[in-house]
Amino acid sequence: MVKIAPSILSADFSKLGEDIKSLEKYGADFIHIDVMDGMFVPNISFGIPIMKGIRKITNLTFDVHLMIEEPARYVEDFVKAGADIITVHYEADRHIDRTINYIKGFGVKAAVALNPATPVESIKHLIPNLDMVLIMSVNPGFGGQKYINYCSEKIKEVKELSNKYNKNLMIQVDGGIGKGNIKEVVDCGANVIVAGSAVFKDGKIEENIKDLKGEF
Ligand code: DX5
Ligand code: ZN
């Protein structure tokens, strides 16, 4: 079953609670929470207080994508704020193996994200221990960018590793996904699709989610 994980980076923050209620109502599987520190990526988004606030109004899975340097420093805080899945970037952590085990020690799911230029091979040995791999299909930092085509190849590579070493692995793809390419991404082996602008476009959450789900 393919899951849809809307990124609330593209939500209307003047009515974030309302938007989250709509996501819940219209079939979102996860809430994708993009945390940016202005160091690892050239943008600052939001963090722990916002997460705590929205945790009170929904039971949906909080899929937390940490685009921050040395993410282990904040794992415990994000667990306390209600994270269900914590994703850290391979490029942001010198001791990624240790951090994955640290995250799992809190009883939440652990994932590694790869920037577009980072080879899948880098995390081959981690796959049996991971709950999810996130293939970034844009350079992280902003919503609304264009899908980088060579990332389709990377999704296939992760799918092969998953077939070999971890059949339960979730394969997530994030960036530039919409009606026009969601099927391609799913055909390559992705089973968790992040979409920001495609879900919130024109404020038509119901219609947009239906359109995306209708493609596969
Ligand atoms: C980019 C974020 C994405 C992004 C997705 O740094 O990780 O989650 O907001 O937005 P779209 O779907 O608009 O590319
Ligand atoms: Zn993201």
PDB file of C-alpha atoms and ligand atoms in Angstrom:
ATOM      1  CA  MET A   1       0.000   0.000   0.000  1.00  0.00           C
ATOM      2  CA  VAL A   2       1.395   3.360  -1.042  1.00  0.00           C
ATOM      3  CA  LYS A   3       1.154   6.086   1.582  1.00  0.00           C
ATOM      4  CA  ILE A   4       0.784   9.827   1.081  1.00  0.00           C
ATOM      5  CA  ALA A   5       2.721  12.096   3.437  1.00  0.00           C
ATOM      6  CA  PRO A   6       1.743  15.741   2.901  1.00  0.00           C
ATOM      7  CA  SER A   7       4.471  18.198   3.865  1.00  0.00           C
ATOM      8  CA  ILE A   8       3.022  20.949   6.026  1.00  0.00           C
ATOM      9  CA  LEU A   9       5.793  23.256   4.853  1.00  0.00           C
ATOM     10  CA  SER A  10       3.287  24.233   2.150  1.00  0.00           C
ATOM     11  CA  ALA A  11       0.320  24.594   4.545  1.00  0.00           C
ATOM     12  CA  ASP A  12      -1.322  27.919   5.366  1.00  0.00           C
ATOM     13  CA  PHE A  13       0.248  28.667   8.761  1.00  0.00           C
ATOM     14  CA  SER A  14      -2.459  31.187   9.612  1.00  0.00           C
ATOM     15  CA  LYS A  15      -4.786  28.172   9.867  1.00  0.00           C
ATOM     16  CA  LEU A  16      -2.440  25.245  10.415  1.00  0.00           C
ATOM     17  CA  GLY A  17      -4.806  23.373  12.740  1.00  0.00           C
ATOM     18  CA  GLU A  18      -7.597  23.540  10.188  1.00  0.00           C
ATOM     19  CA  ASP A  19      -5.295  22.332   7.388  1.00  0.00           C
ATOM     20  CA  ILE A  20      -4.197  19.376   9.504  1.00  0.00           C
ATOM     21  CA  LYS A  21      -7.807  18.443  10.190  1.00  0.00           C
ATOM     22  CA  SER A  22      -8.419  18.501   6.425  1.00  0.00           C
ATOM     23  CA  LEU A  23      -5.404  16.259   5.780  1.00  0.00           C
ATOM     24  CA  GLU A  24      -6.790  13.797   8.311  1.00  0.00           C
ATOM     25  CA  LYS A  25     -10.258  13.903   6.796  1.00  0.00           C
ATOM     26  CA  TYR A  26      -9.172  13.523   3.181  1.00  0.00           C
ATOM     27  CA  GLY A  27      -6.899  10.529   3.551  1.00  0.00           C
ATOM     28  CA  ALA A  28      -3.347  11.629   4.395  1.00  0.00           C
ATOM     29  CA  ASP A  29      -1.431   8.697   5.886  1.00  0.00           C
ATOM     30  CA  PHE A  30       1.392  10.626   7.571  1.00  0.00           C
ATOM     31  CA  ILE A  31       2.041  14.277   8.377  1.00  0.00           C
ATOM     32  CA  HIS A  32       5.487  15.122   6.988  1.00  0.00           C
ATOM     33  CA  ILE A  33       7.172  17.727   9.182  1.00  0.00           C
ATOM     34  CA  ASP A  34      10.124  19.540   7.593  1.00  0.00           C
ATOM     35  CA  VAL A  35      12.455  20.978  10.224  1.00  0.00           C
ATOM     36  CA  MET A  36      15.180  23.285   8.858  1.00  0.00           C
ATOM     37  CA  ASP A  37      17.961  24.957  10.826  1.00  0.00           C
ATOM     38  CA  GLY A  38      19.399  27.514   8.404  1.00  0.00           C
ATOM     39  CA  MET A  39      22.742  25.666   8.520  1.00  0.00           C
ATOM     40  CA  PHE A  40      22.293  22.265   6.949  1.00  0.00           C
ATOM     41  CA  VAL A  41      19.911  23.876   4.485  1.00  0.00           C
ATOM     42  CA  PRO A  42      19.668  27.558   3.494  1.00  0.00           C
ATOM     43  CA  ASN A  43      16.264  28.062   5.082  1.00  0.00           C
ATOM     44  CA  ILE A  44      14.626  28.061   8.518  1.00  0.00           C
ATOM     45  CA  SER A  45      11.187  26.504   8.966  1.00  0.00           C
ATOM     46  CA  PHE A  46       9.740  25.576  12.360  1.00  0.00           C
ATOM     47  CA  GLY A  47      10.473  23.237  15.223  1.00  0.00           C
ATOM     48  CA  ILE A  48       9.480  21.750  18.540  1.00  0.00           C
ATOM     49  CA  PRO A  49       6.796  24.184  19.825  1.00  0.00           C
ATOM     50  CA  ILE A  50       4.787  23.937  16.591  1.00  0.00           C
ATOM     51  CA  MET A  51       4.989  20.153  16.700  1.00  0.00           C
ATOM     52  CA  LYS A  52       3.805  20.039  20.292  1.00  0.00           C
ATOM     53  CA  GLY A  53       0.901  22.285  19.357  1.00  0.00           C
ATOM     54  CA  ILE A  54      -0.352  20.165  16.480  1.00  0.00           C
ATOM     55  CA  ARG A  55       0.256  16.904  18.356  1.00  0.00           C
ATOM     56  CA  LYS A  56      -2.737  17.870  20.506  1.00  0.00           C
ATOM     57  CA  ILE A  57      -5.151  17.863  17.583  1.00  0.00           C
ATOM     58  CA  THR A  58      -4.301  14.736  15.584  1.00  0.00           C
ATOM     59  CA  ASN A  59      -3.307  11.114  16.004  1.00  0.00           C
ATOM     60  CA  LEU A  60      -1.818  10.844  12.515  1.00  0.00           C
ATOM     61  CA  THR A  61       1.743   9.553  12.280  1.00  0.00           C
ATOM     62  CA  PHE A  62       4.255  12.391  12.638  1.00  0.00           C
ATOM     63  CA  ASP A  63       6.986  11.796  10.073  1.00  0.00           C
ATOM     64  CA  VAL A  64       9.723  14.221  11.103  1.00  0.00           C
ATOM     65  CA  HIS A  65      12.343  15.125   8.481  1.00  0.00           C
ATOM     66  CA  LEU A  66      15.239  16.775  10.290  1.00  0.00           C
ATOM     67  CA  MET A  67      17.260  18.971   7.961  1.00  0.00           C
ATOM     68  CA  ILE A  68      19.578  20.041  10.750  1.00  0.00           C
ATOM     69  CA  GLU A  69      23.275  19.662  11.557  1.00  0.00           C
ATOM     70  CA  GLU A  70      24.159  17.020  14.142  1.00  0.00           C
ATOM     71  CA  PRO A  71      20.561  15.903  14.545  1.00  0.00           C
ATOM     72  CA  ALA A  72      21.269  13.582  17.495  1.00  0.00           C
ATOM     73  CA  ARG A  73      21.373  16.698  19.702  1.00  0.00           C
ATOM     74  CA  TYR A  74      17.619  17.121  19.287  1.00  0.00           C
ATOM     75  CA  VAL A  75      16.270  13.573  18.921  1.00  0.00           C
ATOM     76  CA  GLU A  76      14.979  13.346  22.484  1.00  0.00           C
ATOM     77  CA  ASP A  77      13.183  16.691  22.196  1.00  0.00           C
ATOM     78  CA  PHE A  78      11.445  15.591  19.012  1.00  0.00           C
ATOM     79  CA  VAL A  79      10.419  12.300  20.587  1.00  0.00           C
ATOM     80  CA  LYS A  80       8.907  14.216  23.499  1.00  0.00           C
ATOM     81  CA  ALA A  81       7.120  16.516  21.057  1.00  0.00           C
ATOM     82  CA  GLY A  82       5.357  13.495  19.540  1.00  0.00           C
ATOM     83  CA  ALA A  83       7.472  12.213  16.642  1.00  0.00           C
ATOM     84  CA  ASP A  84       6.628   8.714  15.375  1.00  0.00           C
ATOM     85  CA  ILE A  85       9.309   8.521  12.676  1.00  0.00           C
ATOM     86  CA  ILE A  86      12.563  10.486  12.847  1.00  0.00           C
ATOM     87  CA  THR A  87      14.595  10.970   9.674  1.00  0.00           C
ATOM     88  CA  VAL A  88      18.151  12.271   9.838  1.00  0.00           C
ATOM     89  CA  HIS A  89      20.374  13.195   6.921  1.00  0.00           C
ATOM     90  CA  TYR A  90      23.374  11.039   6.126  1.00  0.00           C
ATOM     91  CA  GLU A  91      25.302  14.216   5.266  1.00  0.00           C
ATOM     92  CA  ALA A  92      24.536  15.939   8.584  1.00  0.00           C
ATOM     93  CA  ASP A  93      25.838  13.288  10.965  1.00  0.00           C
ATOM     94  CA  ARG A  94      29.358  11.826  11.292  1.00  0.00           C
ATOM     95  CA  HIS A  95      28.057   8.868  13.278  1.00  0.00           C
ATOM     96  CA  ILE A  96      24.914   7.884  11.486  1.00  0.00           C
ATOM     97  CA  ASP A  97      24.946   4.262  12.699  1.00  0.00           C
ATOM     98  CA  ARG A  98      25.058   5.397  16.314  1.00  0.00           C
ATOM     99  CA  THR A  99      22.294   7.950  15.750  1.00  0.00           C
ATOM    100  CA  ILE A 100      19.980   5.366  14.161  1.00  0.00           C
ATOM    101  CA  ASN A 101      20.348   3.095  17.170  1.00  0.00           C
ATOM    102  CA  TYR A 102      19.860   6.059  19.475  1.00  0.00           C
ATOM    103  CA  ILE A 103      16.580   6.970  17.757  1.00  0.00           C
ATOM    104  CA  LYS A 104      15.334   3.377  17.910  1.00  0.00           C
ATOM    105  CA  GLY A 105      16.146   3.258  21.611  1.00  0.00           C
ATOM    106  CA  PHE A 106      13.286   5.704  22.185  1.00  0.00           C
ATOM    107  CA  GLY A 107      10.838   3.265  20.577  1.00  0.00           C
ATOM    108  CA  VAL A 108      10.216   5.416  17.494  1.00  0.00           C
ATOM    109  CA  LYS A 109      10.987   4.547  13.871  1.00  0.00           C
ATOM    110  CA  ALA A 110      14.322   5.581  12.379  1.00  0.00           C
ATOM    111  CA  ALA A 111      15.136   6.692   8.851  1.00  0.00           C
ATOM    112  CA  VAL A 112      18.056   8.092   6.861  1.00  0.00           C
ATOM    113  CA  ALA A 113      17.671  10.723   4.144  1.00  0.00           C
ATOM    114  CA  LEU A 114      20.033  11.073   1.197  1.00  0.00           C
ATOM    115  CA  ASN A 115      20.580  14.317  -0.692  1.00  0.00           C
ATOM    116  CA  PRO A 116      20.326  13.947  -4.474  1.00  0.00           C
ATOM    117  CA  ALA A 117      24.085  13.635  -5.005  1.00  0.00           C
ATOM    118  CA  THR A 118      24.694  11.122  -2.181  1.00  0.00           C
ATOM    119  CA  PRO A 119      24.983   7.546  -3.475  1.00  0.00           C
ATOM    120  CA  VAL A 120      22.623   4.866  -2.171  1.00  0.00           C
ATOM    121  CA  GLU A 121      25.672   2.663  -1.629  1.00  0.00           C
ATOM    122  CA  SER A 122      26.594   4.863   1.396  1.00  0.00           C
ATOM    123  CA  ILE A 123      23.806   3.351   3.469  1.00  0.00           C
ATOM    124  CA  LYS A 124      23.785  -0.194   2.124  1.00  0.00           C
ATOM    125  CA  HIS A 125      24.937  -1.697   5.417  1.00  0.00           C
ATOM    126  CA  LEU A 126      22.377   0.225   7.436  1.00  0.00           C
ATOM    127  CA  ILE A 127      19.367  -1.078   5.509  1.00  0.00           C
ATOM    128  CA  PRO A 128      18.602  -4.121   7.718  1.00  0.00           C
ATOM    129  CA  ASN A 129      18.375  -1.812  10.747  1.00  0.00           C
ATOM    130  CA  LEU A 130      16.337   0.994   9.168  1.00  0.00           C
ATOM    131  CA  ASP A 131      12.583   1.497   9.138  1.00  0.00           C
ATOM    132  CA  MET A 132      12.705   3.873   6.190  1.00  0.00           C
ATOM    133  CA  VAL A 133      15.028   5.428   3.600  1.00  0.00           C
ATOM    134  CA  LEU A 134      14.228   8.897   2.277  1.00  0.00           C
ATOM    135  CA  ILE A 135      15.434   9.680  -1.219  1.00  0.00           C
ATOM    136  CA  MET A 136      15.501  13.447  -1.669  1.00  0.00           C
ATOM    137  CA  SER A 137      14.481  14.267  -5.216  1.00  0.00           C
ATOM    138  CA  VAL A 138      15.255  17.991  -4.867  1.00  0.00           C
ATOM    139  CA  ASN A 139      18.035  19.740  -2.996  1.00  0.00           C
ATOM    140  CA  PRO A 140      16.482  20.173   0.447  1.00  0.00           C
ATOM    141  CA  GLY A 141      15.499  23.574   1.783  1.00  0.00           C
ATOM    142  CA  PHE A 142      12.444  24.689  -0.145  1.00  0.00           C
ATOM    143  CA  GLY A 143       9.082  23.438  -1.343  1.00  0.00           C
ATOM    144  CA  GLY A 144       7.931  23.824  -4.922  1.00  0.00           C
ATOM    145  CA  GLN A 145      11.132  22.759  -6.728  1.00  0.00           C
ATOM    146  CA  LYS A 146      11.483  20.551  -9.778  1.00  0.00           C
ATOM    147  CA  TYR A 147      11.982  16.777  -9.488  1.00  0.00           C
ATOM    148  CA  ILE A 148      15.576  15.737 -10.325  1.00  0.00           C
ATOM    149  CA  ASN A 149      15.250  12.917 -12.842  1.00  0.00           C
ATOM    150  CA  TYR A 150      18.288  10.839 -11.913  1.00  0.00           C
ATOM    151  CA  CYS A 151      16.688  10.206  -8.514  1.00  0.00           C
ATOM    152  CA  SER A 152      14.371   7.621 -10.102  1.00  0.00           C
ATOM    153  CA  GLU A 153      17.428   5.410 -10.555  1.00  0.00           C
ATOM    154  CA  LYS A 154      18.240   5.808  -6.869  1.00  0.00           C
ATOM    155  CA  ILE A 155      14.737   4.713  -5.846  1.00  0.00           C
ATOM    156  CA  LYS A 156      15.225   1.529  -7.884  1.00  0.00           C
ATOM    157  CA  GLU A 157      18.550   0.910  -6.161  1.00  0.00           C
ATOM    158  CA  VAL A 158      16.940   1.223  -2.730  1.00  0.00           C
ATOM    159  CA  LYS A 159      14.136  -1.095  -3.827  1.00  0.00           C
ATOM    160  CA  GLU A 160      16.705  -3.735  -4.808  1.00  0.00           C
ATOM    161  CA  LEU A 161      18.462  -3.453  -1.460  1.00  0.00           C
ATOM    162  CA  SER A 162      15.122  -3.675   0.293  1.00  0.00           C
ATOM    163  CA  ASN A 163      14.248  -6.872  -1.605  1.00  0.00           C
ATOM    164  CA  LYS A 164      17.557  -8.359  -0.488  1.00  0.00           C
ATOM    165  CA  TYR A 165      18.003  -7.126   3.052  1.00  0.00           C
ATOM    166  CA  ASN A 166      14.785  -5.685   4.481  1.00  0.00           C
ATOM    167  CA  LYS A 167      11.417  -6.404   2.920  1.00  0.00           C
ATOM    168  CA  ASN A 168       9.599  -4.188   5.420  1.00  0.00           C
ATOM    169  CA  LEU A 169      11.610  -1.097   4.572  1.00  0.00           C
ATOM    170  CA  MET A 170       9.562   1.994   3.758  1.00  0.00           C
ATOM    171  CA  ILE A 171      10.944   3.818   0.723  1.00  0.00           C
ATOM    172  CA  GLN A 172      10.072   7.495   0.834  1.00  0.00           C
ATOM    173  CA  VAL A 173      10.623  10.074  -1.879  1.00  0.00           C
ATOM    174  CA  ASP A 174      10.473  13.811  -1.221  1.00  0.00           C
ATOM    175  CA  GLY A 175      10.539  16.789  -3.552  1.00  0.00           C
ATOM    176  CA  GLY A 176       8.886  17.847  -6.779  1.00  0.00           C
ATOM    177  CA  ILE A 177       6.255  15.105  -6.837  1.00  0.00           C
ATOM    178  CA  GLY A 178       2.840  15.791  -8.327  1.00  0.00           C
ATOM    179  CA  LYS A 179       0.176  14.348 -10.566  1.00  0.00           C
ATOM    180  CA  GLY A 180       2.528  14.173 -13.534  1.00  0.00           C
ATOM    181  CA  ASN A 181       5.224  11.990 -11.979  1.00  0.00           C
ATOM    182  CA  ILE A 182       3.793  10.238  -8.909  1.00  0.00           C
ATOM    183  CA  LYS A 183       3.134   7.058 -10.875  1.00  0.00           C
ATOM    184  CA  GLU A 184       6.715   6.911 -12.131  1.00  0.00           C
ATOM    185  CA  VAL A 185       8.033   7.261  -8.589  1.00  0.00           C
ATOM    186  CA  VAL A 186       5.728   4.510  -7.321  1.00  0.00           C
ATOM    187  CA  ASP A 187       6.668   2.248 -10.249  1.00  0.00           C
ATOM    188  CA  CYS A 188      10.341   2.655  -9.301  1.00  0.00           C
ATOM    189  CA  GLY A 189       9.531   1.208  -5.858  1.00  0.00           C
ATOM    190  CA  ALA A 190       8.612   4.140  -3.588  1.00  0.00           C
ATOM    191  CA  ASN A 191       5.863   3.406  -1.071  1.00  0.00           C
ATOM    192  CA  VAL A 192       5.721   6.663   0.917  1.00  0.00           C
ATOM    193  CA  ILE A 193       5.241   9.778  -1.180  1.00  0.00           C
ATOM    194  CA  VAL A 194       5.870  13.224   0.256  1.00  0.00           C
ATOM    195  CA  ALA A 195       4.044  16.053  -1.457  1.00  0.00           C
ATOM    196  CA  GLY A 196       3.898  19.684  -0.380  1.00  0.00           C
ATOM    197  CA  SER A 197       2.819  22.045  -3.106  1.00  0.00           C
ATOM    198  CA  ALA A 198       0.837  19.335  -4.932  1.00  0.00           C
ATOM    199  CA  VAL A 199      -1.333  18.739  -1.832  1.00  0.00           C
ATOM    200  CA  PHE A 200      -1.880  22.361  -0.809  1.00  0.00           C
ATOM    201  CA  LYS A 201      -2.203  23.861  -4.305  1.00  0.00           C
ATOM    202  CA  ASP A 202      -5.009  26.480  -4.426  1.00  0.00           C
ATOM    203  CA  GLY A 203      -6.086  25.372  -0.943  1.00  0.00           C
ATOM    204  CA  LYS A 204      -7.944  22.414  -2.488  1.00  0.00           C
ATOM    205  CA  ILE A 205      -6.657  19.691  -0.188  1.00  0.00           C
ATOM    206  CA  GLU A 206      -9.479  17.203  -0.774  1.00  0.00           C
ATOM    207  CA  GLU A 207      -9.300  17.409  -4.553  1.00  0.00           C
ATOM    208  CA  ASN A 208      -5.503  17.386  -4.656  1.00  0.00           C
ATOM    209  CA  ILE A 209      -5.133  14.273  -2.485  1.00  0.00           C
ATOM    210  CA  LYS A 210      -7.806  12.514  -4.542  1.00  0.00           C
ATOM    211  CA  ASP A 211      -5.976  13.446  -7.756  1.00  0.00           C
ATOM    212  CA  LEU A 212      -2.647  12.122  -6.476  1.00  0.00           C
ATOM    213  CA  LYS A 213      -4.152   8.874  -5.201  1.00  0.00           C
ATOM    214  CA  GLY A 214      -5.978   8.416  -8.488  1.00  0.00           C
ATOM    215  CA  GLU A 215      -2.681   8.173 -10.363  1.00  0.00           C
ATOM    216  CA  PHE A 216      -1.541   4.818  -9.006  1.00  0.00           C
TER     217      PHE A 216
HETATM  218  C1  DX5 B   1      12.287  20.094   0.925  1.00  0.00           C
HETATM  219  C2  DX5 B   1      11.328  19.365   1.848  1.00  0.00           C
HETATM  220  C3  DX5 B   1      10.135  18.801   1.155  1.00  0.00           C
HETATM  221  C4  DX5 B   1       9.335  19.796   0.393  1.00  0.00           C
HETATM  222  C5  DX5 B   1       8.354  19.100  -0.489  1.00  0.00           C
HETATM  223  O1  DX5 B   1      13.404  20.460   1.627  1.00  0.00           O
HETATM  224  O2  DX5 B   1      11.975  18.304   2.491  1.00  0.00           O
HETATM  225  O3  DX5 B   1       9.346  18.033   2.039  1.00  0.00           O
HETATM  226  O4  DX5 B   1       8.708  20.715   1.209  1.00  0.00           O
HETATM  227  O5  DX5 B   1       7.675  20.064  -1.224  1.00  0.00           O
HETATM  228  P1  DX5 B   1       7.237  19.887  -2.729  1.00  0.00           P
HETATM  229  O6  DX5 B   1       6.338  18.689  -2.779  1.00  0.00           O
HETATM  230  O7  DX5 B   1       6.537  21.167  -3.014  1.00  0.00           O
HETATM  231  O8  DX5 B   1       8.496  19.695  -3.538  1.00  0.00           O
HETATM  232 ZN    ZN B   2      10.815  16.709   3.656  1.00  0.00          ZN
END
